[in-house]
Structure formats: structure tokens, C-alpha cells
Coordinates of C-alpha atoms in Angstrom, one line a residue:
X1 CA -15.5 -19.3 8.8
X2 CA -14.2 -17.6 5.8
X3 CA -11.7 -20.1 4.3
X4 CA -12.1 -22.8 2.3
X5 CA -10.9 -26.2 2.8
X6 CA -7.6 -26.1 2.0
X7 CA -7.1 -22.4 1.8
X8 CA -3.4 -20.9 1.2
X9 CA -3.5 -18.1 4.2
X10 CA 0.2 -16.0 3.4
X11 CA 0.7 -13.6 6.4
X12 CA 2.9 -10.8 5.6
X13 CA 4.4 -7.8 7.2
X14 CA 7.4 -6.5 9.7
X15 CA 9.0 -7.8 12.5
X16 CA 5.5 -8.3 14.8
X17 CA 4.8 -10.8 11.9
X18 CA 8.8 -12.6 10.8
X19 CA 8.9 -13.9 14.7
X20 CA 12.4 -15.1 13.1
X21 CA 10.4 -17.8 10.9
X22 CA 12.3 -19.8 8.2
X23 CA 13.7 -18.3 5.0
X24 CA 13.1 -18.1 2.1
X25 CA 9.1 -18.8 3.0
X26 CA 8.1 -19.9 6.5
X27 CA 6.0 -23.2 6.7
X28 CA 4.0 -24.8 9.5
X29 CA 6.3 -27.8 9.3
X30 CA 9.4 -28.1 11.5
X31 CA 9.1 -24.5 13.3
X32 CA 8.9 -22.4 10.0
X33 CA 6.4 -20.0 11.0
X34 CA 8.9 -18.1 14.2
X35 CA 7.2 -17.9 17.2
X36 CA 5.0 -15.2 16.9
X37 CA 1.1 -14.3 16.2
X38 CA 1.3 -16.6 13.0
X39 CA 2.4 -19.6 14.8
X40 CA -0.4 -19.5 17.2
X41 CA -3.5 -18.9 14.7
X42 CA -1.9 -21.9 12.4
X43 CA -2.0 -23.9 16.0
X44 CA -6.1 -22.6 16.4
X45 CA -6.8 -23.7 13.0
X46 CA -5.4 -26.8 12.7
X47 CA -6.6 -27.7 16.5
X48 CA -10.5 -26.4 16.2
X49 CA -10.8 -26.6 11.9
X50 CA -8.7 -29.4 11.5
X51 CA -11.4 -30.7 8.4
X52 CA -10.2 -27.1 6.5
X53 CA -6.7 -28.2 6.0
X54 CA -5.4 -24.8 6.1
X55 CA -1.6 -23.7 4.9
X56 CA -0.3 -21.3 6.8
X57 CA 3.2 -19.2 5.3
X58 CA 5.0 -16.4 6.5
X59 CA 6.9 -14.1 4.5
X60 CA 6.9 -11.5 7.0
X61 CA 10.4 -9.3 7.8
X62 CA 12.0 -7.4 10.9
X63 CA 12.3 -3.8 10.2
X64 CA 10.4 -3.9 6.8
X65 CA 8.1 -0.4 5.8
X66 CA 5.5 -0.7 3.1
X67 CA 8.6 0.6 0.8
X68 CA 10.2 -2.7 2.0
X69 CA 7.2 -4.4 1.4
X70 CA 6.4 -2.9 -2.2
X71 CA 10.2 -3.8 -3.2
X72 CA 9.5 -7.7 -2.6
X73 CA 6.3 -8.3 -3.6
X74 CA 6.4 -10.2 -6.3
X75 CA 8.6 -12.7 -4.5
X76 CA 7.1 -12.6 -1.5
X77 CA 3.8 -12.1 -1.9
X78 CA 2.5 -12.7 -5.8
X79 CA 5.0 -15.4 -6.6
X80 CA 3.2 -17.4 -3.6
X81 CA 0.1 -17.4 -5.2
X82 CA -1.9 -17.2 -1.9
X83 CA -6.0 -17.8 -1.5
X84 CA -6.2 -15.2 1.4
X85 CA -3.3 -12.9 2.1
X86 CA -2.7 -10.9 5.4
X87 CA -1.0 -7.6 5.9
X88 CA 0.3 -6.0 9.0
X89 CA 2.2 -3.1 7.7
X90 CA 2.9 0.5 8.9
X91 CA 4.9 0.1 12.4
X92 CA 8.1 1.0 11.1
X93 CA 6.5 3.3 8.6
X94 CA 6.0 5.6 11.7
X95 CA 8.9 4.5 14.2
X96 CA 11.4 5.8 12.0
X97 CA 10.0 9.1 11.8
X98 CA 10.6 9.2 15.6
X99 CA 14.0 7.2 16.1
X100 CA 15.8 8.0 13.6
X101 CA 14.1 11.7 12.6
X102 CA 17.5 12.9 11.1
X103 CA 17.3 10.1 8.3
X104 CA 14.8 11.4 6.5
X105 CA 15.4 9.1 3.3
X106 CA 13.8 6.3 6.1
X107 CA 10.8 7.8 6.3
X108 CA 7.7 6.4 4.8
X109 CA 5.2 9.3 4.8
X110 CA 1.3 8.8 4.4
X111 CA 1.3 9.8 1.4
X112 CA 3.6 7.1 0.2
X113 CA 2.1 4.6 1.7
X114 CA -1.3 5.0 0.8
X115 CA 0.2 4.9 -2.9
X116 CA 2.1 2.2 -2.5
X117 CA -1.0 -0.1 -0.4
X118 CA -3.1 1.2 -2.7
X119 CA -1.3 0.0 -5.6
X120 CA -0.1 -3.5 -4.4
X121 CA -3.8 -3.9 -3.1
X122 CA -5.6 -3.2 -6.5
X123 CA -3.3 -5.8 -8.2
X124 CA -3.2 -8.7 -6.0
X125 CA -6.3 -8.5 -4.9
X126 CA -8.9 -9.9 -7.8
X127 CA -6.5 -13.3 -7.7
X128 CA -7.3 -13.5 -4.1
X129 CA -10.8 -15.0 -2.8
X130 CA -10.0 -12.7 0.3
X131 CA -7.6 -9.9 1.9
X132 CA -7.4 -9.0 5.4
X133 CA -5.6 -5.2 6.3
X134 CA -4.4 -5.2 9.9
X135 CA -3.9 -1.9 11.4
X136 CA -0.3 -1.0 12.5
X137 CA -0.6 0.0 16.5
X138 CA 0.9 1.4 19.3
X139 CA 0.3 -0.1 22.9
X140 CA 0.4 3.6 24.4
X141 CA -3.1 4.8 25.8
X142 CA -2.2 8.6 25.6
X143 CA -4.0 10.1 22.5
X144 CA -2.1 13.1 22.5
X145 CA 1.2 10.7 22.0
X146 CA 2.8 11.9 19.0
X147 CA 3.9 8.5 17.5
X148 CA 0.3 7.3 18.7
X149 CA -1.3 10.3 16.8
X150 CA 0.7 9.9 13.9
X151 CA 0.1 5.5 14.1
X152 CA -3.5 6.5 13.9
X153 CA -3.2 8.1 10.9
X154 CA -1.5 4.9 9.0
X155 CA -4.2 2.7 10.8
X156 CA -7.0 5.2 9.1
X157 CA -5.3 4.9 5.5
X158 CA -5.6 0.9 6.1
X159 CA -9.7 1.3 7.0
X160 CA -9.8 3.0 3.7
X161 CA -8.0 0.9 1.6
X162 CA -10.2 -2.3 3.3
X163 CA -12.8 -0.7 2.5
X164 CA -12.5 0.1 -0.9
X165 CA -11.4 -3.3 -2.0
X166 CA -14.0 -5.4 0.0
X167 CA -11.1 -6.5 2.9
X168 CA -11.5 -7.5 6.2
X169 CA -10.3 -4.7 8.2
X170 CA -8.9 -5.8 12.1
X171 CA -8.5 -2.8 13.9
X172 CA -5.6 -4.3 16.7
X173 CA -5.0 -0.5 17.8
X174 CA -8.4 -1.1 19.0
X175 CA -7.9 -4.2 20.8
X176 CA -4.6 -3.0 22.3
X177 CA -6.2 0.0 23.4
X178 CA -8.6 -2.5 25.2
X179 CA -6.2 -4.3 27.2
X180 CA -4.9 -0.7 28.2
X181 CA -8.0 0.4 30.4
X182 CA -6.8 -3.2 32.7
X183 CA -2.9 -3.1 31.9
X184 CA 0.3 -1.1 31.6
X185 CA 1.8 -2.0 27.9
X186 CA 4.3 -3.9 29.7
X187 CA 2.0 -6.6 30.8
X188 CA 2.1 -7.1 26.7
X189 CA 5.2 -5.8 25.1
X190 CA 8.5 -4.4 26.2
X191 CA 9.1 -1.5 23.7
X192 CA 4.7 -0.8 22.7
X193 CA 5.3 -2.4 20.0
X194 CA 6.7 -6.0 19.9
X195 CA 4.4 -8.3 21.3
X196 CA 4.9 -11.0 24.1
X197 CA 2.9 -14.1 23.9
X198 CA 0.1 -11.9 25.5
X199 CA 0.2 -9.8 22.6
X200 CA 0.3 -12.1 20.3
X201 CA -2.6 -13.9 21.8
X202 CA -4.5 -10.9 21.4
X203 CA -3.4 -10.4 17.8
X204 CA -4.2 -13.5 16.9
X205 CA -7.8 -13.5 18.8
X206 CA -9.0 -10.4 17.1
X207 CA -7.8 -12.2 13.6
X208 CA -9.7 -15.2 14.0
X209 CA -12.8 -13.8 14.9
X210 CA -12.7 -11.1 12.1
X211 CA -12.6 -14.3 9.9
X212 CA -15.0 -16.3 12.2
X213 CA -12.8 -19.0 12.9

């Protein structure tokens, strides 16, 4: 197990990560954490670690890009002052290239958001005893899948970026692709992307054993 007793663990992201949890920060106490993958690895660690003492926040938000993200930060992320802080980053990065392709002042481009993960990364993280990177996914088993192609690319700049900054990388393309050879994406998500409790089980899984909890 990677945390210390009474580790500060701030998840942030988009909506896969908000699960309508409280504002301004989402708590464990009284609901605050939504109802998502959050809520059920602060349930896992206070059930099987409950010695650790963990705090679990949320500051993720619905429809947020890494733009979004880099606009907040300090409030939402630094200001926190987190031990071990979680991103999951890059969904809407991509989507809005493909729903909304004649905006293209929505679009967050790799190139931007390396830069931008690159640069929020290499300040936060020497106050940090430990960063995990998530990849951004797609539950949509075709390769050739444009969106899937191009959500392979953002999940590639987050390897990268783990890598060069001694992060835990969880690759959940990966484990959605998985539950793909047995399921249809609906079995997990209605739209590929937001998750159901089964997807958010298996978010949550491959989290907590990334970290050996």
C-alpha cells in the first residue's frame, strides 16, 4: 500500500470523476464525494485499511478539458495541499473535437495538452509524496475508431508524462478494453464514456491495485 496513515488522496478530473459531489471541495462526510469511482475507493479504503485513516476529496468537474483543469488549479488542486493527487483528464479534450468539430476554440489539441500536463505536473509534483495519471478512455473496441484512435493518443501523452515524473500510470483504456472481449460497452456505460456502477467498479479496481491497496 502506497499511502501513509493519514494520507490526503485529492482525486481530480471531468465529469467521470465530479459524480455531482459537493462544492466547493467534496468530502467523505455526508455524501460529498457524488456517486461515482471516488466514492467507492474512499468506501475500499476505509472498509479494508481502516488503520491508514485516509481523506478522500474530490474537486473533479463535468465537462472540464485540461484547459479547464489548468485554469483552476491553484484552487482546486495546489490550494488543497494534497499528499497524493489523482488525475483523470483528457475525455473531453477529445469529445469535443468530434461533437462539437465546428467550435474549434473547444478544442484541446495534443499539443496543448501535453504543455499544459506537463507544466501543472512539474510544479505540483515535488510537494507531493505521490501522483497517479489515469488515462482518459473510450469503451469502443474498434481500433480504427476515430475518437478511439485519437483517445489513444491523449492516453500515450499521459504514459509519458508518468513516466517522466516517477507517477503511477493506470492505463483504464486497458482495462475497459478488457471487459470488451466479454461485453458490449453498454453492459458499462450508456454514451462509452460515462461509467455505470460497473464502470466505476472497474475504475476503481484497477486504481487500488496500481497503489496496492
Amino acid at each position: 500500500m502506497l499511502l501513509k496513515d493519514h494520507a490526503k488522496l485529492l482525486f481530480t478530473g471531468d465529469s467521470v470523476t465530479d459524480c455531482g459531489r459537493a462544492r466547493p471541495v467534496g468530502e467523505s462526510a455526508f455524501g460529498g464525494l457524488g456517486n461515482g469511482y471516488v466514492l467507492l475507493i474512499d468506501g475500499e479504503l476505509h472498509a479494508v485499511h481502516p488503520e491508514k485513516k485516509i481523506r478522500v476529496v474530490n474537486s473533479g468537474v463535468s465537462g472540464d478539458t485540461m484547459r479547464h483543469l489548468d485554469a483552476r488549479w491553484q484552487t482546486d488542486v495546489a490550494d488543497l495541499r494534497p499528499d497524493w493527487l489523482v488525475m483523470l483528464i483528457g475525455i473531453n479534450d477529445v469529445w469535443r473535437q468530434f461533437d462539437a468539430p465546428l467550435i474549434p476554440e473547444s478544442h484541446v489539441l495534443p499539443e496543448e495538452y501535453r504543455r499544459l500536463m506537463k507544466l501543472r505536473v512539474a510544479e505540483i509534483r515535488p510537494e507531493l509524496d505521490g501522483l497517479v495519471i489515469m488515462s482518459p478512455y473510450m469503451m469502443e473496441p474498434a481500433l480504427d475508431d476515430p475518437m478511439r484512435r485519437r483517445m489513444d493518443e491523449y492516453g500515450a501523452v499521459c504514459r509519458e508524462i508518468a513516466a517522466a515524473h516517477d507517477a503511477v500510470f493506470v492505463d483504464l483504456q486497458a482495462g475497459f478494453d478488457q471487459l470488451l472481449k466479454h461485453y458490449h460497452s453498454y453492459v458499462a456505460s450508456g454514451d462509452r464514456i460515462h461509467p455505470n456502477h460497473i464502470g466505476s467498479a472497474l475504475i476503481s479496481r484497477l486504481f487500488l491495485q496500481a497503489i496496492g491497496a
